[in-house]
CSV table of C-alpha atoms in Angstrom, one decimal:
chain,number,residue,atom,x,y,z
C,1,MET,CA,-25.6,5.8,24.4
C,2,MET,CA,-21.9,6.0,25.3
C,3,ILE,CA,-20.6,4.0,28.2
C,4,VAL,CA,-17.2,5.0,29.5
C,5,THR,CA,-15.1,2.7,31.8
C,6,THR,CA,-11.5,1.6,32.3
C,7,ASP,CA,-9.6,-1.7,32.0
C,8,ASN,CA,-9.5,-4.2,34.9
C,9,SER,CA,-12.4,-2.5,36.6
C,10,SER,CA,-16.1,-2.9,37.5
C,11,LEU,CA,-18.8,-0.5,36.5
C,12,ILE,CA,-22.4,-0.6,37.9
C,13,LEU,CA,-24.9,0.1,35.1
C,14,ASP,CA,-27.3,2.4,37.0
C,15,ALA,CA,-30.9,1.3,36.7
C,16,ASN,CA,-32.0,4.9,37.2
C,17,VAL,CA,-30.3,6.0,33.9
C,18,SER,CA,-32.7,6.2,31.0
C,19,ASN,CA,-32.4,3.4,28.3
C,20,VAL,CA,-30.2,1.3,30.6
C,21,ASN,CA,-32.2,-1.8,29.7
C,22,LYS,CA,-31.5,-1.1,26.0
C,23,VAL,CA,-27.8,-0.7,26.8
C,24,ILE,CA,-27.7,-4.0,28.7
C,25,ASP,CA,-29.5,-5.7,25.8
C,26,ASP,CA,-27.1,-4.4,23.3
C,27,LEU,CA,-24.0,-5.2,25.3
C,28,SER,CA,-25.3,-8.7,26.0
C,29,LEU,CA,-24.7,-9.5,22.4
C,30,LEU,CA,-20.9,-9.3,23.1
C,31,ALA,CA,-20.6,-10.0,26.8
C,32,SER,CA,-18.6,-13.1,27.9
C,33,LYS,CA,-17.8,-14.1,24.3
C,34,SER,CA,-14.2,-14.8,23.5
C,35,ILE,CA,-12.2,-12.3,21.4
C,36,GLY,CA,-11.5,-15.1,18.8
C,37,GLU,CA,-15.3,-15.8,18.5
C,38,LEU,CA,-16.1,-12.1,18.2
C,39,VAL,CA,-13.6,-11.4,15.5
C,40,THR,CA,-15.0,-14.3,13.5
C,41,ALA,CA,-18.6,-13.2,13.9
C,42,HIS,CA,-17.9,-9.4,13.5
C,43,PRO,CA,-15.4,-8.8,10.6
C,44,ASN,CA,-15.4,-5.0,11.2
C,45,LEU,CA,-13.6,-5.4,14.6
C,46,LEU,CA,-9.9,-4.4,14.6
C,47,ILE,CA,-7.8,-6.1,17.2
C,48,PHE,CA,-4.3,-5.3,18.3
C,49,ALA,CA,-2.2,-7.5,18.4
C,50,ALA,CA,-3.0,-8.6,14.9
C,51,HIS,CA,-1.7,-12.2,15.5
C,52,PHE,CA,-3.6,-12.5,18.8
C,53,GLU,CA,-4.3,-16.2,18.1
C,54,ASP,CA,-0.6,-17.0,18.7
C,55,ASN,CA,-0.3,-14.9,21.9
C,56,GLU,CA,1.1,-16.9,24.8
C,57,ASP,CA,-1.4,-15.0,27.1
C,58,ASP,CA,-4.1,-16.7,25.1
C,59,ILE,CA,-6.2,-13.5,24.7
C,60,ALA,CA,-8.2,-15.2,21.9
C,61,SER,CA,-10.0,-17.2,24.5
C,62,LYS,CA,-10.7,-14.2,26.8
C,63,PRO,CA,-13.8,-11.9,26.7
C,64,ILE,CA,-13.6,-8.2,26.2
C,65,PHE,CA,-16.0,-7.7,29.1
C,66,GLU,CA,-18.6,-9.5,31.2
C,67,LEU,CA,-22.0,-8.6,32.5
C,68,LYS,CA,-22.8,-9.9,35.9
C,69,VAL,CA,-26.0,-9.5,37.9
C,70,ASN,CA,-25.6,-9.0,41.6
C,71,GLU,CA,-28.5,-8.1,43.9
C,72,SER,CA,-30.6,-6.7,41.0
C,73,GLN,CA,-27.6,-4.7,39.8
C,74,THR,CA,-25.9,-5.3,36.5
C,75,ILE,CA,-22.1,-4.9,36.7
C,76,LEU,CA,-19.8,-4.5,33.7
C,77,GLU,CA,-16.4,-6.0,34.4
C,78,THR,CA,-13.4,-5.4,32.1
C,79,GLY,CA,-10.1,-7.1,31.6
C,80,ASN,CA,-6.9,-6.0,29.9
C,81,VAL,CA,-8.7,-4.9,26.6
C,82,MET,CA,-9.0,-1.2,25.9
C,83,GLY,CA,-10.5,0.8,23.0
C,84,PHE,CA,-13.9,1.3,21.4
C,85,ILE,CA,-16.6,-1.1,20.5
C,86,GLY,CA,-20.2,-0.4,19.3
C,87,VAL,CA,-23.2,-2.6,18.7
C,88,ARG,CA,-26.7,-1.3,17.7
C,89,ASP,CA,-27.2,2.0,19.5
C,90,THR,CA,-24.6,1.5,22.2
C,91,GLN,CA,-21.0,2.5,22.2
C,92,LEU,CA,-18.5,1.2,24.9
C,93,LYS,CA,-15.3,3.1,25.5
C,94,ILE,CA,-12.7,1.3,27.6
C,95,GLN,CA,-9.8,3.6,28.6
C,96,SER,CA,-6.7,2.6,30.4
C,97,ARG,CA,-7.0,2.6,34.2
C,98,PHE,CA,-4.4,5.4,34.3
C,99,ALA,CA,-6.8,7.8,32.5
C,100,ARG,CA,-7.6,10.8,34.7
C,101,ALA,CA,-10.3,13.5,34.5
C,102,SER,CA,-9.1,17.1,33.7
C,103,VAL,CA,-11.2,20.3,33.8
C,104,VAL,CA,-11.1,22.8,30.9
C,105,ASP,CA,-13.1,26.0,30.3
C,106,SER,CA,-15.7,25.0,27.7
C,107,ASP,CA,-17.4,28.4,27.7
C,108,ALA,CA,-15.5,31.3,29.3
C,109,GLN,CA,-18.4,33.8,29.0
C,110,ALA,CA,-20.9,31.4,30.6
C,111,ASN,CA,-18.3,30.5,33.2
C,112,GLN,CA,-18.8,26.8,32.5
C,113,GLU,CA,-16.3,24.1,32.8
C,114,GLU,CA,-16.1,20.7,31.1
C,115,VAL,CA,-14.6,17.5,32.6
C,116,ILE,CA,-12.6,15.5,30.1
C,117,GLU,CA,-11.1,12.0,30.5
C,118,GLU,CA,-7.5,12.2,29.2
C,119,ASP,CA,-6.0,8.9,28.4
C,120,TYR,CA,-2.4,10.1,27.8
C,121,PHE,CA,-0.9,6.7,28.7
C,122,LEU,CA,-2.8,4.7,26.0
C,123,HIS,CA,-1.9,7.4,23.5
C,124,TYR,CA,1.7,7.3,24.6
C,125,MET,CA,2.1,3.5,24.3
C,126,LEU,CA,0.5,3.6,20.8
C,127,GLN,CA,2.9,6.3,19.7
C,128,LYS,CA,5.9,4.4,21.0
C,129,VAL,CA,4.8,1.0,19.7
C,130,LEU,CA,3.2,1.9,16.4
C,131,CYS,CA,5.4,4.9,15.6
C,132,ILE,CA,2.3,7.1,15.3
C,133,ASN,CA,2.7,10.9,15.2
C,134,LEU,CA,0.0,12.2,17.6
C,135,PHE,CA,1.1,15.8,17.4
C,136,ASP,CA,-0.1,17.4,20.6
C,137,LEU,CA,-3.4,15.6,20.8
C,138,LYS,CA,-5.5,18.2,19.0
C,139,HIS,CA,-8.6,16.5,20.0
C,140,SER,CA,-7.8,17.1,23.7
C,141,ARG,CA,-10.7,19.6,24.2
C,142,ASN,CA,-13.1,17.0,23.3
C,143,GLN,CA,-13.5,13.4,24.4
C,144,THR,CA,-11.5,11.1,22.2
C,145,ASN,CA,-13.8,9.1,20.0
C,146,LEU,CA,-13.5,6.1,17.7
C,147,PHE,CA,-13.0,8.3,14.6
C,148,ASP,CA,-10.0,10.0,16.2
C,149,PHE,CA,-8.3,6.6,16.8
C,150,LEU,CA,-9.2,5.3,13.3
C,151,VAL,CA,-7.6,8.4,11.6
C,152,TYR,CA,-4.5,8.3,13.9
C,153,LEU,CA,-3.9,4.7,13.1
C,154,PHE,CA,-4.6,5.0,9.3
C,155,PRO,CA,-0.9,5.8,8.5
C,156,TYR,CA,0.3,2.8,10.4
C,157,PHE,CA,-1.9,0.4,8.4
C,158,LEU,CA,-1.2,2.3,5.1
C,159,LYS,CA,2.6,1.9,5.6
C,160,ARG,CA,2.3,-1.8,6.6
C,161,ALA,CA,0.2,-2.6,3.5
C,162,LEU,CA,2.2,-0.7,1.0
C,163,SER,CA,5.4,-2.0,2.3
C,164,GLN,CA,4.3,-5.2,0.5
C,165,GLY,CA,3.9,-3.2,-2.7
C,166,LEU,CA,1.0,-1.5,-4.5
C,167,TYR,CA,-1.8,-4.0,-4.9
C,168,LYS,CA,-3.0,-4.7,-8.4
C,169,GLU,CA,-5.6,-7.2,-9.8
C,170,TYR,CA,-7.3,-8.0,-13.1
C,171,GLN,CA,-9.9,-5.4,-14.1
C,172,LYS,CA,-12.1,-5.3,-17.2
C,173,GLN,CA,-11.0,-2.3,-19.3
C,174,SER,CA,-12.7,-0.9,-22.4
C,175,TYR,CA,-10.9,0.6,-25.3
C,176,ASN,CA,-11.8,2.0,-28.7
C,177,ASP,CA,-8.7,2.1,-31.0
C,178,SER,CA,-7.0,0.3,-33.8
C,179,SER,CA,-5.0,-2.1,-31.6
C,180,LEU,CA,-7.5,-4.8,-31.1
C,181,LYS,CA,-6.4,-7.2,-28.3
C,182,GLY,CA,-9.6,-8.5,-26.6
C,183,ALA,CA,-13.2,-9.3,-27.1
C,184,ILE,CA,-15.1,-7.0,-29.5
C,185,ASP,CA,-17.9,-5.0,-27.8
C,186,ILE,CA,-20.5,-5.1,-30.6
C,187,LYS,CA,-22.9,-2.6,-29.0
C,188,ALA,CA,-20.2,0.0,-28.3
C,189,HIS,CA,-18.6,-0.6,-31.7
C,190,ILE,CA,-21.8,0.2,-33.5
C,191,CYS,CA,-22.4,3.3,-31.4
C,192,LYS,CA,-18.9,4.7,-31.8
C,193,ASN,CA,-17.5,3.5,-35.0
C,194,LEU,CA,-20.1,3.8,-37.8
C,195,PRO,CA,-19.2,4.7,-40.4
C,196,PHE,CA,-16.1,2.6,-39.9
C,197,ARG,CA,-12.9,4.7,-39.5
C,198,GLY,CA,-10.3,2.1,-38.4
C,199,ASN,CA,-11.1,1.9,-34.7
C,200,VAL,CA,-12.7,-1.1,-32.9
C,201,ALA,CA,-14.4,-1.1,-29.5
C,202,TYR,CA,-13.3,-3.9,-27.4
C,203,SER,CA,-12.8,-5.0,-23.7
C,204,VAL,CA,-9.9,-6.8,-22.1
C,205,ARG,CA,-8.9,-8.1,-18.7
C,206,GLU,CA,-5.6,-6.7,-17.5
C,207,HIS,CA,-3.7,-6.0,-14.4
C,208,SER,CA,-4.5,-2.6,-12.9
C,209,PHE,CA,-3.5,-0.6,-9.8
C,210,ASP,CA,-6.8,1.2,-10.1
C,211,ASN,CA,-9.0,-1.4,-8.4
C,212,PRO,CA,-11.7,-1.6,-5.7
C,213,ILE,CA,-9.0,-1.9,-2.9
C,214,SER,CA,-7.0,1.1,-4.1
C,215,GLN,CA,-10.2,3.1,-4.6
C,216,LEU,CA,-11.3,2.3,-1.1
C,217,ILE,CA,-8.0,3.6,0.3
C,218,ARG,CA,-8.3,6.7,-1.9
C,219,HIS,CA,-11.8,7.5,-0.6
C,220,ALA,CA,-10.5,7.2,3.0
C,221,ILE,CA,-7.7,9.6,2.2
C,222,GLU,CA,-10.1,12.1,0.6
C,223,LEU,CA,-12.4,11.9,3.6
C,224,ILE,CA,-9.5,12.6,6.0
C,225,LYS,CA,-8.5,15.6,3.9
C,226,GLN,CA,-11.8,17.1,4.7
C,227,LYS,CA,-11.2,17.1,8.4
C,228,PRO,CA,-9.2,20.3,9.4
C,229,ASN,CA,-8.0,18.8,12.7
C,230,MET,CA,-7.1,15.4,11.2
C,231,ARG,CA,-5.6,16.0,7.8
C,232,ASP,CA,-2.1,16.5,9.2
C,233,VAL,CA,-1.8,12.7,9.7
C,234,LEU,CA,-1.5,12.3,5.9
C,235,HIS,CA,1.8,14.0,5.9
C,236,SER,CA,3.0,13.3,9.4
C,237,ASP,CA,6.2,11.8,7.9
C,238,SER,CA,7.8,11.6,4.4
C,239,GLU,CA,6.9,7.9,4.0
C,240,THR,CA,3.2,8.4,4.7
C,241,LEU,CA,3.1,11.3,2.3
C,242,ASP,CA,4.8,9.3,-0.4
C,243,PHE,CA,2.3,6.4,0.0
C,244,VAL,CA,-0.6,8.9,-0.1
C,245,ASN,CA,0.7,10.4,-3.3
C,246,LEU,CA,1.2,6.9,-4.7
C,247,ILE,CA,-2.4,6.0,-4.1
C,248,VAL,CA,-3.7,9.3,-5.6
C,249,GLN,CA,-1.5,8.8,-8.7
C,250,HIS,CA,-2.7,5.3,-9.4
C,251,THR,CA,-6.5,5.9,-8.9
C,252,PRO,CA,-7.3,8.2,-11.8
C,253,SER,CA,-10.9,7.1,-12.0
C,254,TYR,CA,-11.7,8.3,-8.5
C,255,HIS,CA,-14.9,10.3,-8.0
C,256,VAL,CA,-16.6,11.0,-4.7
C,257,ARG,CA,-20.0,10.0,-6.1
C,258,ASP,CA,-18.7,6.4,-6.3
C,259,ARG,CA,-18.1,6.1,-2.5
C,260,HIS,CA,-21.2,4.1,-1.7
C,261,THR,CA,-20.4,1.7,-4.6
C,262,ILE,CA,-16.8,1.2,-3.5
C,263,ILE,CA,-17.9,0.5,0.1
C,264,ASN,CA,-20.4,-2.2,-1.1
C,265,THR,CA,-17.7,-3.7,-3.4
C,266,ASN,CA,-15.4,-4.1,-0.3
C,267,ARG,CA,-18.0,-5.8,1.9
C,268,LYS,CA,-16.2,-9.1,1.6
C,269,PRO,CA,-13.1,-9.3,3.7
C,270,PHE,CA,-9.9,-9.0,1.7
C,271,VAL,CA,-7.9,-12.3,1.6
C,272,HIS,CA,-4.6,-12.7,-0.4
C,273,PRO,CA,-1.7,-15.1,0.1
C,274,TYR,CA,0.9,-12.3,-0.3
C,275,PHE,CA,-0.8,-9.0,0.3
C,276,THR,CA,-1.7,-10.0,3.8
C,277,GLU,CA,-1.4,-6.5,5.4
C,278,TYR,CA,-4.1,-5.1,3.2
C,279,SER,CA,-6.8,-6.9,5.3
C,280,GLY,CA,-6.3,-4.5,8.2
C,281,LEU,CA,-6.1,-1.5,5.9
C,282,GLN,CA,-9.4,-2.5,4.3
C,283,LYS,CA,-11.0,-2.8,7.7
C,284,ILE,CA,-9.9,0.6,8.9
C,285,CYS,CA,-10.8,2.3,5.6
C,286,LEU,CA,-14.3,0.9,5.8
C,287,GLN,CA,-14.7,2.1,9.4
C,288,ILE,CA,-13.5,5.6,8.5
C,289,LEU,CA,-15.9,5.8,5.6
C,290,ARG,CA,-18.8,4.3,7.5
C,291,TYR,CA,-18.4,6.3,10.7
C,292,GLU,CA,-20.2,9.4,9.6
C,293,GLY,CA,-22.2,8.4,6.5
C,294,LEU,CA,-23.0,4.7,7.0
C,295,LYS,CA,-24.2,4.2,10.5
C,296,TYR,CA,-25.3,0.7,11.5
C,297,ALA,CA,-29.0,0.0,11.4
C,298,HIS,CA,-30.8,-0.4,14.7
C,299,ASN,CA,-31.5,-4.0,13.9
C,300,ASP,CA,-27.9,-4.8,12.9
C,301,ASP,CA,-26.3,-7.0,15.5
C,302,LYS,CA,-22.8,-6.6,13.9
C,303,ALA,CA,-20.2,-5.0,16.2
C,304,HIS,CA,-17.6,-2.5,15.0
C,305,GLY,CA,-14.7,-0.8,16.6
C,306,ILE,CA,-11.0,-1.0,17.5
C,307,LEU,CA,-9.5,-2.8,20.5
C,308,PHE,CA,-6.1,-3.0,22.1
C,309,ASP,CA,-4.9,-5.9,24.2
C,310,GLY,CA,-3.3,-4.0,27.2
C,311,ALA,CA,-0.9,-6.9,28.0
C,312,TRP,CA,0.4,-7.0,24.4
C,313,LEU,CA,0.7,-3.2,24.2
C,314,TRP,CA,2.5,-2.9,27.5
C,315,GLU,CA,4.9,-5.7,26.5
C,316,GLU,CA,5.7,-4.1,23.1
C,317,TYR,CA,6.1,-0.7,24.8
C,318,LEU,CA,8.7,-2.2,27.2
C,319,ASN,CA,10.5,-3.7,24.2
C,320,THR,CA,11.2,-0.1,23.0
C,321,LEU,CA,12.9,0.5,26.3
C,322,LEU,CA,14.8,-2.8,26.8
C,323,ARG,CA,15.9,-3.6,23.3
C,324,PRO,CA,18.5,-0.7,23.3
C,325,ILE,CA,20.1,-2.1,26.5
C,326,GLY,CA,20.6,-5.6,25.0
C,327,TYR,CA,17.4,-7.5,25.8
C,328,ASP,CA,16.0,-10.0,23.3
C,329,HIS,CA,12.3,-10.2,22.9
C,330,PRO,CA,11.3,-13.7,21.8
C,331,THR,CA,8.0,-13.8,19.9
C,332,ASN,CA,5.6,-16.7,19.6
C,333,ASN,CA,3.8,-15.5,16.5
C,334,THR,CA,7.0,-15.3,14.4
C,335,ARG,CA,8.6,-18.3,16.1
C,336,GLN,CA,11.7,-16.2,16.8
C,337,GLY,CA,13.8,-16.8,19.9
C,338,GLY,CA,12.6,-18.8,22.8
C,339,ILE,CA,14.0,-22.1,24.1
C,340,LYS,CA,13.2,-25.8,23.6
C,341,VAL,CA,11.7,-27.5,26.6
C,342,TYR,CA,13.4,-30.8,26.0
C,343,ALA,CA,17.1,-31.2,25.4
C,344,GLN,CA,16.3,-34.5,23.7
C,345,LYS,CA,12.8,-35.3,22.6
C,346,LEU,CA,12.0,-39.0,22.3
C,347,SER,CA,8.6,-38.7,20.7
C,348,GLY,CA,6.5,-35.9,19.2
C,349,ASN,CA,7.5,-32.3,18.5
C,350,ASN,CA,9.7,-30.4,20.8
C,351,VAL,CA,7.7,-27.4,22.2
C,352,ARG,CA,9.2,-24.0,22.9
C,353,ARG,CA,8.7,-21.4,25.6
C,354,TYR,CA,8.9,-17.7,24.9
C,355,PRO,CA,9.7,-15.4,27.9
C,356,ASP,CA,9.0,-11.7,27.3
C,357,PHE,CA,12.6,-10.5,27.7
C,358,VAL,CA,16.0,-12.3,27.9
C,359,LYS,CA,19.5,-10.9,28.3
C,360,ASP,CA,22.5,-13.1,27.7
C,361,ASN,CA,20.5,-16.1,28.9
C,362,ARG,CA,21.1,-14.8,32.5
C,363,ILE,CA,18.2,-12.4,33.2
C,364,ILE,CA,14.6,-13.1,32.5
C,365,LEU,CA,12.0,-10.3,32.7
C,366,ASP,CA,8.3,-10.7,32.4
C,367,ALA,CA,5.9,-7.9,31.4
C,368,LYS,CA,2.7,-7.7,33.5
C,369,TYR,CA,0.1,-5.1,32.7
C,370,LYS,CA,-2.3,-6.2,35.4
C,371,ARG,CA,-2.3,-4.8,39.0
C,372,MET,CA,0.5,-6.3,41.1
C,373,LYS,CA,0.5,-5.6,44.9
C,374,ASP,CA,3.9,-4.6,46.3
C,375,ASN,CA,4.7,-7.8,48.2
C,376,LYS,CA,2.7,-10.4,46.3
C,377,ILE,CA,3.1,-12.4,43.1
C,378,ASP,CA,0.4,-14.6,41.8
C,379,ARG,CA,1.1,-18.3,41.8
C,380,ASP,CA,0.8,-18.7,38.1
C,381,ASP,CA,3.1,-15.7,37.4
C,382,LEU,CA,5.7,-17.0,39.8
C,383,ASN,CA,5.6,-20.5,38.4
C,384,GLN,CA,6.0,-19.1,34.9
C,385,VAL,CA,9.2,-17.2,35.7
C,386,LEU,CA,10.6,-20.1,37.7
C,387,SER,CA,10.2,-22.4,34.7
C,388,TYR,CA,12.0,-19.9,32.5
C,389,LEU,CA,14.9,-19.6,35.0
C,390,PHE,CA,15.2,-23.4,35.1
C,391,LEU,CA,15.2,-23.8,31.2
C,392,TYR,CA,17.7,-21.0,30.7
C,393,LYS,CA,19.8,-21.9,33.8
C,394,ALA,CA,19.4,-18.2,34.6
C,395,ASN,CA,20.0,-16.5,38.0
C,396,ILE,CA,17.7,-13.5,37.9
C,397,GLY,CA,14.0,-13.3,37.2
C,398,GLY,CA,11.8,-10.3,37.4
C,399,TYR,CA,8.5,-8.6,36.6
C,400,ILE,CA,7.8,-5.1,35.2
C,401,ALA,CA,4.4,-3.6,35.8
C,402,PRO,CA,2.9,-0.1,35.6
C,403,THR,CA,1.7,1.8,38.7
C,404,GLU,CA,0.0,5.0,39.7
C,405,GLU,CA,2.4,5.4,42.6
C,406,ASP,CA,6.2,6.0,42.5
C,407,ASN,CA,8.7,3.9,40.7
C,408,LEU,CA,9.4,0.7,42.6
C,409,VAL,CA,12.4,-1.7,42.7
C,410,LEU,CA,11.9,-4.6,45.0
C,411,ASN,CA,14.0,-7.7,45.6
C,412,MET,CA,11.5,-10.5,46.5
C,413,GLY,CA,14.2,-12.8,47.9
C,414,LEU,CA,16.7,-15.6,47.1
C,415,LEU,CA,15.5,-18.9,45.7
C,416,ASN,CA,15.9,-22.4,47.0
C,417,GLY,CA,17.2,-25.2,44.7
C,418,PHE,CA,19.5,-23.8,42.0
C,419,GLY,CA,19.6,-20.4,43.6
C,420,GLY,CA,19.0,-17.0,42.0
C,421,SER,CA,16.6,-14.2,42.9
C,422,ILE,CA,13.2,-12.7,41.9
C,423,HIS,CA,12.7,-8.9,41.5
C,424,LYS,CA,9.8,-6.6,40.9
C,425,PHE,CA,10.0,-3.3,39.0
C,426,LYS,CA,7.2,-0.8,38.7
C,427,LEU,CA,7.1,2.1,36.3
C,428,SER,CA,5.2,5.1,37.6
C,429,ILE,CA,2.6,6.5,35.2
C,430,PRO,CA,2.2,10.3,35.7
C,431,GLN,CA,-1.2,11.3,36.9
C,432,HIS,CA,-1.7,15.0,37.5
C,433,VAL,CA,-0.5,16.6,34.3
C,434,ALA,CA,-1.9,19.6,32.4
C,435,SER,CA,-1.0,18.5,28.9
C,436,TYR,CA,0.3,15.6,26.7
C,437,PRO,CA,3.8,17.2,26.3
C,438,GLU,CA,4.1,17.4,30.1
C,439,PHE,CA,3.1,13.8,30.4
C,440,LYS,CA,5.7,12.7,27.9
C,441,GLN,CA,8.4,14.7,29.8
C,442,LEU,CA,7.5,13.1,33.1
C,443,ILE,CA,7.2,9.6,31.9
C,444,ALA,CA,10.5,9.9,30.1
C,445,MET,CA,12.2,10.7,33.4
C,446,ASN,CA,10.5,7.6,35.0
C,447,GLU,CA,11.7,5.5,32.1
C,448,THR,CA,15.2,6.6,32.7
C,449,LYS,CA,15.0,5.6,36.4
C,450,LEU,CA,13.6,2.2,35.4
C,451,ILE,CA,16.3,1.5,32.9
C,452,GLU,CA,19.0,2.5,35.4
C,453,SER,CA,17.6,0.1,38.0
C,454,ILE,CA,17.6,-2.7,35.5
C,455,LYS,CA,21.1,-1.9,34.4
C,456,GLU,CA,22.2,-1.9,38.0
C,457,LEU,CA,20.7,-5.4,38.4
C,458,SER,CA,22.6,-6.6,35.4
C,459,PHE,CA,25.8,-5.0,36.6
C,460,LYS,CA,25.5,-6.7,40.0
C,461,GLN,CA,24.9,-10.0,38.3
C,462,SER,CA,28.2,-9.6,36.3
C,463,ILE,CA,30.1,-8.8,39.5
C,464,ASP,CA,28.7,-11.8,41.3
C,465,GLU,CA,29.7,-14.1,38.3
C,466,SER,CA,33.2,-12.6,38.3
C,467,PHE,CA,33.7,-13.4,42.1
C,468,SER,CA,32.2,-16.8,41.6
C,469,THR,CA,34.7,-17.6,38.8
C,470,VAL,CA,37.6,-16.4,40.9
């Protein structure tokens, strides 16, 4: 059973639908549990951002969804998390709330039409943030499924992992020659070298690139090659193609019949103090290989899937727009940027605060993925920006949120105390589009309008400071 919903929404699980009780039982295994708890209990879950434990929004303590009973109805409520998650026989697909249904001809002769949910906005943010080449969404005539996302994201994980170098580990190798350098294999020696002709059968442990991790990556590559609509991702750019060829070159022992053995060998999560990026690559390779041939058993309570924190994705997407115009993006997980809370700390460690975007210590902008009504700012959100303005001695604070309506630039008003102003920006997400290229064209125009509005705000700030100095 596939359940489809959107982020930050409520969905009534209709009691009249067949197997609804089974769906509720399956989803109850995951409902209301924190993301941090789920990732620990279900190692096959892939979560973006990878360092979600250090996220200032504290997404590790938040659930993916909740099940609430109201007047004999079961309601599924979602937050900022999007993606796919499956447990037992139930699959849950959470799209962005900006996904819209489109109608295509599925059978021209039978005069039938098919309604498809196109989530162009999620694809667009992933393309911008993770530098993924989505081509023209070749899957667009069919509902996007988990396998599509896994294959599209494979080059990203491959490049992240191999940027740390090709992994090698000690492997037991067997030889039969005259250069003895290990333990003699008596049985093999008797079988191969009688009568004695100068060779000795022996085995030795040596570093090798042809190991279970490299073999797992190779099997994933070979499976993707078999998919006509997906194989293009393996040569979407020169770097990806080079890394694919590197894996193929260093796995000479590859054979398709070993796939099940390699999967079992990689059941234990990969942990290494240096090759840290291989952990995510191992997870996505396992999911690609398991998706078709290794379904989870009906009594298996382990969840699998890939999830994206909408707040993190929106923030990183805005960074691709604001960084070129001079905004810094402090990050908590890397401890870069930010500002100390205390000018002089008398006891304990001095904590830091990390606003989303800062320019010249004068303008503070906060990314908000959640819905924000035009003339209202939540108390916690307002207090957060006010504290940043105080610490940086800045004069302008603002929020940037996505909207289904037109672009919005709103001055919320002047502040008491040290002065300054609060502004709200909204980026319009195109709704009624016929194709992904059209969506990209329209949102690029809206991005330009947003950037011009922010630049104008910065320019006015500079003019005000100049008059103040005079």
